[in-house]
mmCIF file of C-alpha atoms in Angstrom:
data_model
loop_
_atom_site.group_PDB
_atom_site.id
_atom_site.type_symbol
_atom_site.label_atom_id
_atom_site.label_comp_id
_atom_site.label_asym_id
_atom_site.label_seq_id
_atom_site.Cartn_x
_atom_site.Cartn_y
_atom_site.Cartn_z
ATOM 1 C CA MET S 1 147.578 169.814 58.338
ATOM 2 C CA ALA S 2 145.490 168.312 61.136
ATOM 3 C CA THR S 3 145.595 164.588 61.494
ATOM 4 C CA ALA S 4 142.453 162.637 62.472
ATOM 5 C CA THR S 5 142.681 160.862 65.749
ATOM 6 C CA THR S 6 140.787 157.633 66.404
ATOM 7 C CA ALA S 7 139.348 156.715 69.790
ATOM 8 C CA PRO S 8 140.925 153.685 71.355
ATOM 9 C CA ALA S 9 138.806 150.544 71.019
ATOM 10 C CA SER S 10 136.950 149.611 74.206
ATOM 11 C CA ARG S 11 138.132 146.512 75.930
ATOM 12 C CA PRO S 12 135.608 143.638 75.929
ATOM 13 C CA SER S 13 134.259 142.927 79.368
ATOM 14 C CA PRO S 14 135.243 139.578 80.807
ATOM 15 C CA VAL S 15 132.774 136.740 80.422
ATOM 16 C CA GLY S 16 130.303 136.653 83.332
ATOM 17 C CA GLY S 17 130.829 140.266 84.333
ATOM 18 C CA SER S 18 133.310 141.941 86.618
ATOM 19 C CA PRO S 19 134.312 140.399 89.978
ATOM 20 C CA GLY S 20 132.151 142.933 91.757
ATOM 21 C CA THR S 21 129.096 141.922 89.708
ATOM 22 C CA LYS S 22 129.729 138.260 90.432
ATOM 23 C CA ARG S 23 130.014 139.010 94.145
ATOM 24 C CA ARG S 24 126.728 140.922 94.204
ATOM 25 C CA ARG S 25 124.996 138.141 92.261
ATOM 26 C CA SER S 26 126.290 135.525 94.676
ATOM 27 C CA LEU S 27 125.131 137.560 97.672
ATOM 28 C CA LEU S 28 121.688 137.981 96.092
ATOM 29 C CA GLN S 29 121.389 134.242 95.436
ATOM 30 C CA ARG S 30 122.371 133.400 99.017
ATOM 31 C CA ARG S 31 119.864 135.935 100.342
ATOM 32 C CA GLN S 32 117.106 134.455 98.170
ATOM 33 C CA THR S 33 118.027 130.936 99.307
ATOM 34 C CA ARG S 34 117.880 131.937 102.986
ATOM 35 C CA THR S 35 114.523 133.636 102.424
ATOM 36 C CA ALA S 36 113.132 130.553 100.669
ATOM 37 C CA TRP S 37 114.224 128.246 103.496
ATOM 38 C CA LEU S 38 112.794 130.687 106.056
ATOM 39 C CA LEU S 39 109.411 130.664 104.293
ATOM 40 C CA ALA S 40 109.468 126.860 104.045
ATOM 41 C CA LEU S 41 110.511 126.388 107.687
ATOM 42 C CA PRO S 42 106.966 126.275 109.194
ATOM 43 C CA PHE S 43 105.923 123.538 106.765
ATOM 44 C CA LEU S 44 109.146 121.594 107.314
ATOM 45 C CA LEU S 45 108.700 121.713 111.084
ATOM 46 C CA LEU S 46 105.080 120.527 110.858
ATOM 47 C CA PHE S 47 106.002 117.848 108.305
ATOM 48 C CA ALA S 48 108.812 116.569 110.508
ATOM 49 C CA ALA S 49 106.662 116.601 113.654
ATOM 50 C CA PHE S 50 103.492 115.042 112.249
ATOM 51 C CA THR S 51 104.711 112.898 109.332
ATOM 52 C CA VAL S 52 108.400 112.007 109.390
ATOM 53 C CA GLY S 53 108.503 111.604 113.164
ATOM 54 C CA PRO S 54 105.483 109.297 113.488
ATOM 55 C CA VAL S 55 106.554 107.236 110.464
ATOM 56 C CA PHE S 56 110.013 106.677 111.927
ATOM 57 C CA ALA S 57 108.553 106.001 115.396
ATOM 58 C CA SER S 58 106.107 103.414 114.014
ATOM 59 C CA LEU S 59 108.928 101.684 112.152
ATOM 60 C CA VAL S 60 110.948 101.392 115.347
ATOM 61 C CA MET S 61 107.819 100.381 117.239
ATOM 62 C CA SER S 62 107.239 97.468 114.860
ATOM 63 C CA PHE S 63 110.417 95.838 116.205
ATOM 64 C CA THR S 64 109.367 96.148 119.856
ATOM 65 C CA ASP S 65 106.744 94.586 122.105
ATOM 66 C CA MET S 66 105.166 97.954 122.876
ATOM 67 C CA ARG S 67 101.609 97.932 124.213
ATOM 68 C CA SER S 68 99.192 100.609 125.348
ATOM 69 C CA THR S 69 100.449 100.200 128.927
ATOM 70 C CA ASP S 70 103.925 101.298 127.790
ATOM 71 C CA VAL S 71 102.895 104.731 126.522
ATOM 72 C CA ARG S 72 104.123 106.478 129.663
ATOM 73 C CA THR S 73 107.511 104.729 129.465
ATOM 74 C CA PRO S 74 108.102 104.176 125.728
ATOM 75 C CA PHE S 75 111.861 103.720 126.118
ATOM 76 C CA ALA S 76 111.435 100.897 128.622
ATOM 77 C CA VAL S 77 110.004 98.452 126.053
ATOM 78 C CA ASP S 78 111.943 95.405 124.928
ATOM 79 C CA LEU S 79 113.155 94.819 121.400
ATOM 80 C CA ALA S 80 111.332 91.973 119.714
ATOM 81 C CA GLY S 81 113.305 91.835 116.481
ATOM 82 C CA ILE S 82 111.225 90.319 113.711
ATOM 83 C CA ASP S 83 108.977 88.419 116.119
ATOM 84 C CA ASN S 84 106.006 90.665 115.312
ATOM 85 C CA TYR S 85 106.389 90.007 111.590
ATOM 86 C CA THR S 86 106.803 86.285 112.163
ATOM 87 C CA ALA S 87 103.698 86.178 114.355
ATOM 88 C CA LEU S 88 101.733 88.035 111.685
ATOM 89 C CA PHE S 89 102.296 85.434 109.007
ATOM 90 C CA GLN S 90 101.639 82.630 111.489
ATOM 91 C CA ASP S 91 98.268 84.131 112.433
ATOM 92 C CA PRO S 92 95.436 82.438 110.467
ATOM 93 C CA LEU S 93 93.289 85.554 110.804
ATOM 94 C CA PHE S 94 95.976 87.747 109.229
ATOM 95 C CA ARG S 95 96.342 85.296 106.348
ATOM 96 C CA LYS S 96 92.564 85.422 105.917
ATOM 97 C CA VAL S 97 92.404 89.229 105.815
ATOM 98 C CA ALA S 98 95.416 89.343 103.488
ATOM 99 C CA LEU S 99 93.563 87.035 101.099
ATOM 100 C CA ASN S 100 90.450 89.224 101.342
ATOM 101 C CA THR S 101 92.514 92.290 100.512
ATOM 102 C CA ALA S 102 94.214 90.546 97.589
ATOM 103 C CA ILE S 103 90.836 89.487 96.149
ATOM 104 C CA PHE S 104 89.467 92.991 96.640
ATOM 105 C CA VAL S 105 92.391 94.461 94.682
ATOM 106 C CA ALA S 106 92.609 91.741 92.023
ATOM 107 C CA VAL S 107 88.897 92.025 91.186
ATOM 108 C CA GLY S 108 88.162 95.644 92.060
ATOM 109 C CA VAL S 109 90.998 97.416 90.237
ATOM 110 C CA PRO S 110 90.476 95.826 86.775
ATOM 111 C CA LEU S 111 86.685 96.037 87.124
ATOM 112 C CA THR S 112 86.786 99.715 88.043
ATOM 113 C CA MET S 113 89.221 100.539 85.255
ATOM 114 C CA VAL S 114 87.278 98.665 82.569
ATOM 115 C CA LEU S 115 83.945 100.228 83.512
ATOM 116 C CA ALA S 116 85.484 103.683 83.838
ATOM 117 C CA LEU S 117 87.174 103.373 80.441
ATOM 118 C CA ALA S 118 83.915 102.216 78.854
ATOM 119 C CA ALA S 119 82.072 105.178 80.377
ATOM 120 C CA ALA S 120 84.808 107.571 79.232
ATOM 121 C CA VAL S 121 84.694 106.230 75.667
ATOM 122 C CA GLY S 122 80.917 106.605 75.608
ATOM 123 C CA LEU S 123 81.040 110.177 76.935
ATOM 124 C CA ASN S 124 83.820 111.077 74.501
ATOM 125 C CA ARG S 125 81.511 110.262 71.574
ATOM 126 C CA ILE S 126 78.672 112.520 72.645
ATOM 127 C CA THR S 127 78.564 116.281 72.651
ATOM 128 C CA ARG S 128 75.192 117.028 74.195
ATOM 129 C CA LEU S 129 74.697 116.516 77.948
ATOM 130 C CA ARG S 130 78.335 115.466 78.401
ATOM 131 C CA ALA S 131 78.753 117.727 81.433
ATOM 132 C CA PHE S 132 75.544 116.349 82.957
ATOM 133 C CA PHE S 133 76.649 112.722 82.677
ATOM 134 C CA ARG S 134 80.158 113.567 83.859
ATOM 135 C CA LEU S 135 78.662 115.175 86.965
ATOM 136 C CA GLY S 136 76.428 112.153 87.526
ATOM 137 C CA PHE S 137 79.339 109.719 87.366
ATOM 138 C CA TYR S 138 81.541 111.883 89.596
ATOM 139 C CA LEU S 139 78.941 112.686 92.254
ATOM 140 C CA PRO S 140 79.553 109.485 94.323
ATOM 141 C CA VAL S 141 83.250 110.386 94.564
ATOM 142 C CA VAL S 142 82.580 113.626 96.429
ATOM 143 C CA THR S 143 79.946 111.990 98.627
ATOM 144 C CA SER S 144 81.050 110.793 102.052
ATOM 145 C CA ILE S 145 82.121 107.160 101.991
ATOM 146 C CA VAL S 146 80.179 106.568 105.207
ATOM 147 C CA ALA S 147 76.999 107.937 103.637
ATOM 148 C CA VAL S 148 77.518 105.812 100.521
ATOM 149 C CA ALA S 149 78.127 102.685 102.617
ATOM 150 C CA VAL S 150 75.001 103.306 104.704
ATOM 151 C CA VAL S 151 72.874 103.694 101.553
ATOM 152 C CA TRP S 152 74.283 100.518 100.023
ATOM 153 C CA ARG S 153 73.728 98.624 103.263
ATOM 154 C CA PHE S 154 70.072 99.672 103.073
ATOM 155 C CA LEU S 155 69.822 98.673 99.391
ATOM 156 C CA LEU S 156 71.232 95.215 100.147
ATOM 157 C CA GLN S 157 69.018 94.403 103.143
ATOM 158 C CA PRO S 158 67.627 90.872 102.729
ATOM 159 C CA ASP S 159 63.996 91.630 103.664
ATOM 160 C CA THR S 160 63.386 95.337 103.128
ATOM 161 C CA GLY S 161 66.134 96.219 100.660
ATOM 162 C CA PRO S 162 64.966 97.630 97.286
ATOM 163 C CA ILE S 163 67.215 95.246 95.343
ATOM 164 C CA ASN S 164 65.630 92.098 96.798
ATOM 165 C CA GLN S 165 62.184 93.631 96.477
ATOM 166 C CA LEU S 166 62.775 94.193 92.772
ATOM 167 C CA LEU S 167 64.012 90.621 92.440
ATOM 168 C CA GLY S 168 60.853 89.447 94.245
ATOM 169 C CA VAL S 169 58.681 91.182 91.627
ATOM 170 C CA VAL S 170 60.100 88.866 88.954
ATOM 171 C CA GLY S 171 59.858 85.822 91.207
ATOM 172 C CA ILE S 172 63.475 85.623 92.419
ATOM 173 C CA ASP S 173 64.144 85.104 96.108
ATOM 174 C CA GLY S 174 66.967 87.554 96.778
ATOM 175 C CA PRO S 175 69.864 86.362 98.953
ATOM 176 C CA ASP S 176 71.304 87.924 102.072
ATOM 177 C CA TRP S 177 73.922 89.942 100.237
ATOM 178 C CA LEU S 178 75.874 91.051 103.287
ATOM 179 C CA GLY S 179 75.078 88.074 105.523
ATOM 180 C CA GLU S 180 76.467 85.245 103.404
ATOM 181 C CA PRO S 181 80.268 84.875 103.402
ATOM 182 C CA SER S 182 80.347 84.038 99.685
ATOM 183 C CA LEU S 183 78.415 87.202 98.712
ATOM 184 C CA ALA S 184 79.568 89.786 101.248
ATOM 185 C CA LEU S 185 82.958 90.566 99.703
ATOM 186 C CA PRO S 186 81.605 90.776 96.108
ATOM 187 C CA SER S 187 78.910 93.150 97.388
ATOM 188 C CA VAL S 188 81.518 95.393 98.995
ATOM 189 C CA ILE S 189 83.588 95.280 95.783
ATOM 190 C CA ALA S 190 80.512 96.321 93.778
ATOM 191 C CA MET S 191 79.943 99.299 96.060
ATOM 192 C CA ALA S 192 83.602 100.383 95.908
ATOM 193 C CA THR S 193 83.626 100.045 92.117
ATOM 194 C CA TRP S 194 80.493 102.156 91.769
ATOM 195 C CA ARG S 195 81.865 104.861 94.051
ATOM 196 C CA ASN S 196 85.344 105.102 92.493
ATOM 197 C CA LEU S 197 84.226 104.809 88.890
ATOM 198 C CA GLY S 198 83.834 108.567 88.513
ATOM 199 C CA THR S 199 87.430 109.427 89.359
ATOM 200 C CA LEU S 200 88.905 107.177 86.702
ATOM 201 C CA MET S 201 86.194 108.126 84.206
ATOM 202 C CA VAL S 202 87.183 111.810 84.397
ATOM 203 C CA ILE S 203 90.891 110.938 84.097
ATOM 204 C CA PHE S 204 90.345 108.594 81.143
ATOM 205 C CA LEU S 205 88.051 111.088 79.415
ATOM 206 C CA ALA S 206 90.781 113.727 79.639
ATOM 207 C CA GLY S 207 93.251 111.230 78.175
ATOM 208 C CA LEU S 208 90.927 110.307 75.309
ATOM 209 C CA GLN S 209 90.570 113.950 74.346
ATOM 210 C CA THR S 210 94.339 114.203 73.852
ATOM 211 C CA VAL S 211 94.480 111.378 71.283
ATOM 212 C CA PRO S 212 95.294 113.008 67.908
ATOM 213 C CA ARG S 213 92.312 112.726 65.570
ATOM 214 C CA GLU S 214 94.694 112.545 62.606
ATOM 215 C CA LEU S 215 95.995 109.156 63.756
ATOM 216 C CA LEU S 216 92.485 107.761 64.085
ATOM 217 C CA GLU S 217 91.517 109.089 60.646
ATOM 218 C CA ALA S 218 94.684 107.642 59.100
ATOM 219 C CA ALA S 219 93.940 104.244 60.643
ATOM 220 C CA GLU S 220 90.376 104.426 59.333
ATOM 221 C CA VAL S 221 91.652 105.216 55.842
ATOM 222 C CA ASP S 222 93.926 102.166 56.070
ATOM 223 C CA GLY S 223 90.875 100.010 56.702
ATOM 224 C CA ALA S 224 91.039 99.632 60.473
ATOM 225 C CA GLY S 225 87.693 99.043 62.140
ATOM 226 C CA ARG S 226 86.451 100.752 65.282
ATOM 227 C CA TRP S 227 87.813 98.056 67.627
ATOM 228 C CA GLN S 228 91.146 97.921 65.785
ATOM 229 C CA ARG S 229 91.522 101.704 66.033
ATOM 230 C CA PHE S 230 90.761 101.568 69.735
ATOM 231 C CA ARG S 231 93.121 98.654 70.407
ATOM 232 C CA HIS S 232 96.086 99.649 68.258
ATOM 233 C CA VAL S 233 95.886 103.462 68.350
ATOM 234 C CA THR S 234 93.916 104.695 71.358
ATOM 235 C CA LEU S 235 95.015 102.199 74.022
ATOM 236 C CA PRO S 236 98.793 102.530 73.403
ATOM 237 C CA LEU S 237 98.483 106.320 73.655
ATOM 238 C CA LEU S 238 96.529 105.939 76.897
ATOM 239 C CA ARG S 239 99.184 103.856 78.670
ATOM 240 C CA PRO S 240 100.427 106.742 80.884
ATOM 241 C CA VAL S 241 96.845 107.571 81.857
ATOM 242 C CA LEU S 242 96.027 103.901 82.499
ATOM 243 C CA LEU S 243 99.159 103.590 84.637
ATOM 244 C CA PHE S 244 98.180 106.578 86.745
ATOM 245 C CA GLY S 245 94.637 105.251 87.193
ATOM 246 C CA ALA S 246 95.868 101.774 88.114
ATOM 247 C CA VAL S 247 98.338 103.111 90.684
ATOM 248 C CA ILE S 248 95.940 105.403 92.546
ATOM 249 C CA THR S 249 93.151 102.814 92.469
ATOM 250 C CA GLY S 250 95.413 99.993 93.616
ATOM 251 C CA ILE S 251 96.791 102.044 96.507
ATOM 252 C CA GLY S 252 93.279 103.002 97.588
ATOM 253 C CA TYR S 253 91.884 99.473 97.328
ATOM 254 C CA LEU S 254 94.770 97.955 99.283
ATOM 255 C CA GLN S 255 93.781 100.224 102.171
ATOM 256 C CA PHE S 256 90.032 99.610 102.023
ATOM 257 C CA PHE S 257 88.515 99.926 105.468
ATOM 258 C CA GLU S 258 85.410 102.143 105.684
ATOM 259 C CA GLU S 259 83.389 99.980 103.308
ATOM 260 C CA SER S 260 83.576 96.842 105.422
ATOM 261 C CA PHE S 261 83.581 98.780 108.706
ATOM 262 C CA VAL S 262 80.219 100.409 107.947
ATOM 263 C CA MET S 263 78.512 97.761 105.808
ATOM 264 C CA THR S 264 79.475 94.482 107.475
ATOM 265 C CA ASN S 265 81.658 95.264 110.500
ATOM 266 C CA GLY S 266 84.207 92.910 108.986
ATOM 267 C CA GLY S 267 81.821 89.966 108.820
ATOM 268 C CA PRO S 268 80.329 87.580 108.246
ATOM 269 C CA LEU S 269 83.005 85.234 109.562
ATOM 270 C CA ASN S 270 85.709 87.820 108.709
ATOM 271 C CA ALA S 271 84.780 87.540 105.026
ATOM 272 C CA THR S 272 85.172 91.297 104.463
ATOM 273 C CA ARG S 273 87.853 92.116 107.024
ATOM 274 C CA SER S 274 90.908 93.728 105.414
ATOM 275 C CA VAL S 275 94.531 94.223 106.428
ATOM 276 C CA ALA S 276 93.752 97.849 107.300
ATOM 277 C CA TYR S 277 90.806 96.662 109.432
ATOM 278 C CA TYR S 278 93.051 94.088 111.115
ATOM 279 C CA THR S 279 95.622 96.800 111.865
ATOM 280 C CA TYR S 280 92.894 99.016 113.290
ATOM 281 C CA ASP S 281 91.747 96.193 115.567
ATOM 282 C CA GLN S 282 95.261 95.552 116.850
ATOM 283 C CA PHE S 283 95.730 99.219 117.701
ATOM 284 C CA SER S 284 92.361 99.126 119.472
ATOM 285 C CA PHE S 285 93.535 96.107 121.473
ATOM 286 C CA GLY S 286 96.646 98.044 122.529
ATOM 287 C CA ASN S 287 99.116 95.894 120.566
ATOM 288 C CA TYR S 288 101.028 98.879 119.196
ATOM 289 C CA GLY S 289 104.163 97.036 118.113
ATOM 290 C CA TYR S 290 102.200 94.250 116.447
ATOM 291 C CA ALA S 291 99.877 96.730 114.697
ATOM 292 C CA SER S 292 102.861 98.736 113.441
ATOM 293 C CA ALA S 293 104.309 95.580 111.910
ATOM 294 C CA ALA S 294 100.989 94.914 110.151
ATOM 295 C CA SER S 295 100.943 98.452 108.757
ATOM 296 C CA TYR S 296 104.439 98.053 107.328
ATOM 297 C CA VAL S 297 103.493 94.762 105.698
ATOM 298 C CA LEU S 298 100.679 96.686 104.014
ATOM 299 C CA PHE S 299 103.161 99.387 102.982
ATOM 300 C CA VAL S 300 105.426 96.801 101.375
ATOM 301 C CA ALA S 301 102.422 95.346 99.535
ATOM 302 C CA ILE S 302 101.621 98.812 98.159
ATOM 303 C CA VAL S 303 105.206 99.244 96.958
ATOM 304 C CA VAL S 304 105.234 95.818 95.299
ATOM 305 C CA LEU S 305 101.873 96.353 93.584
ATOM 306 C CA THR S 306 102.936 99.785 92.320
ATOM 307 C CA ALA S 307 106.211 98.362 90.965
ATOM 308 C CA ILE S 308 104.300 95.630 89.110
ATOM 309 C CA GLN S 309 101.903 98.177 87.627
ATOM 310 C CA PHE S 310 104.797 100.320 86.428
ATOM 311 C CA ARG S 311 106.387 97.241 84.901
ATOM 312 C CA VAL S 312 103.231 96.223 83.040
ATOM 313 C CA LEU S 313 101.694 99.566 82.067
ATOM 314 C CA ARG S 314 104.656 101.880 81.549
ATOM 315 C CA PRO S 315 104.746 103.450 78.049
ATOM 316 C CA LYS S 316 106.729 101.451 75.543
ATOM 317 C CA THR S 317 109.620 103.282 73.931
#
């Protein structure tokens, strides 16, 4: 009588595969890593040469007395320690331009954000011609800042400017918008707000379209009015978008330069001169170490402002 034979049970393979498979996988991963670094090498070299290198060099330069005459012998300059930074804060002109920059940011950032949010809310409620109005608001953003500044300088001319001519029609003697120290900086802020409104409007409009309609309908059923729904439902959900808008606008406004350079040349009486403009002047004068110190003061101001915005506008958990 033949007896049935059973095949021996196959042994389970070890977890992770055989040693040979692991070795091949490791070799493949190392080869892929080397290839990735090789492909990234051109960018890394350019980034190190034109970004990391100059940033580090300017930081070192800010602690020296380097001038334009020392370019040929950069290692022969003397260390100045923190003398450049001390001289900055003792300079009345630097304190003046720092105040101008602070006013520009303190007024311009909230004004731009409020107007952009209002425009975004209005566009979010319409369906017809939304793309047309969105294009109209965004068009100044893609227009050259120099061209925008030249047009606004023409609009604000005291004698031939269209704005003062319109005021003259109703019997109002228009002021010299860019020639009076008390009006020059507000005029520049108005121009910057108008130009940057479109960027934030598009960002806020995208954020508004992500707000769940069910939450708004539930709040309406509970008796919440339009303002209450906006304040207690829409705004809290927009905090990440508001934070992003505040950060990019604050960074841009802290570095404002072209507006005053084209419209007022920093005047009148340095009323529109900014920290970036002051830094530009110092580089033009050949005070490289002093100008580098001014640029790093501006960098610290950007970091501090961004930290404050994250503290105030970060989403609540």
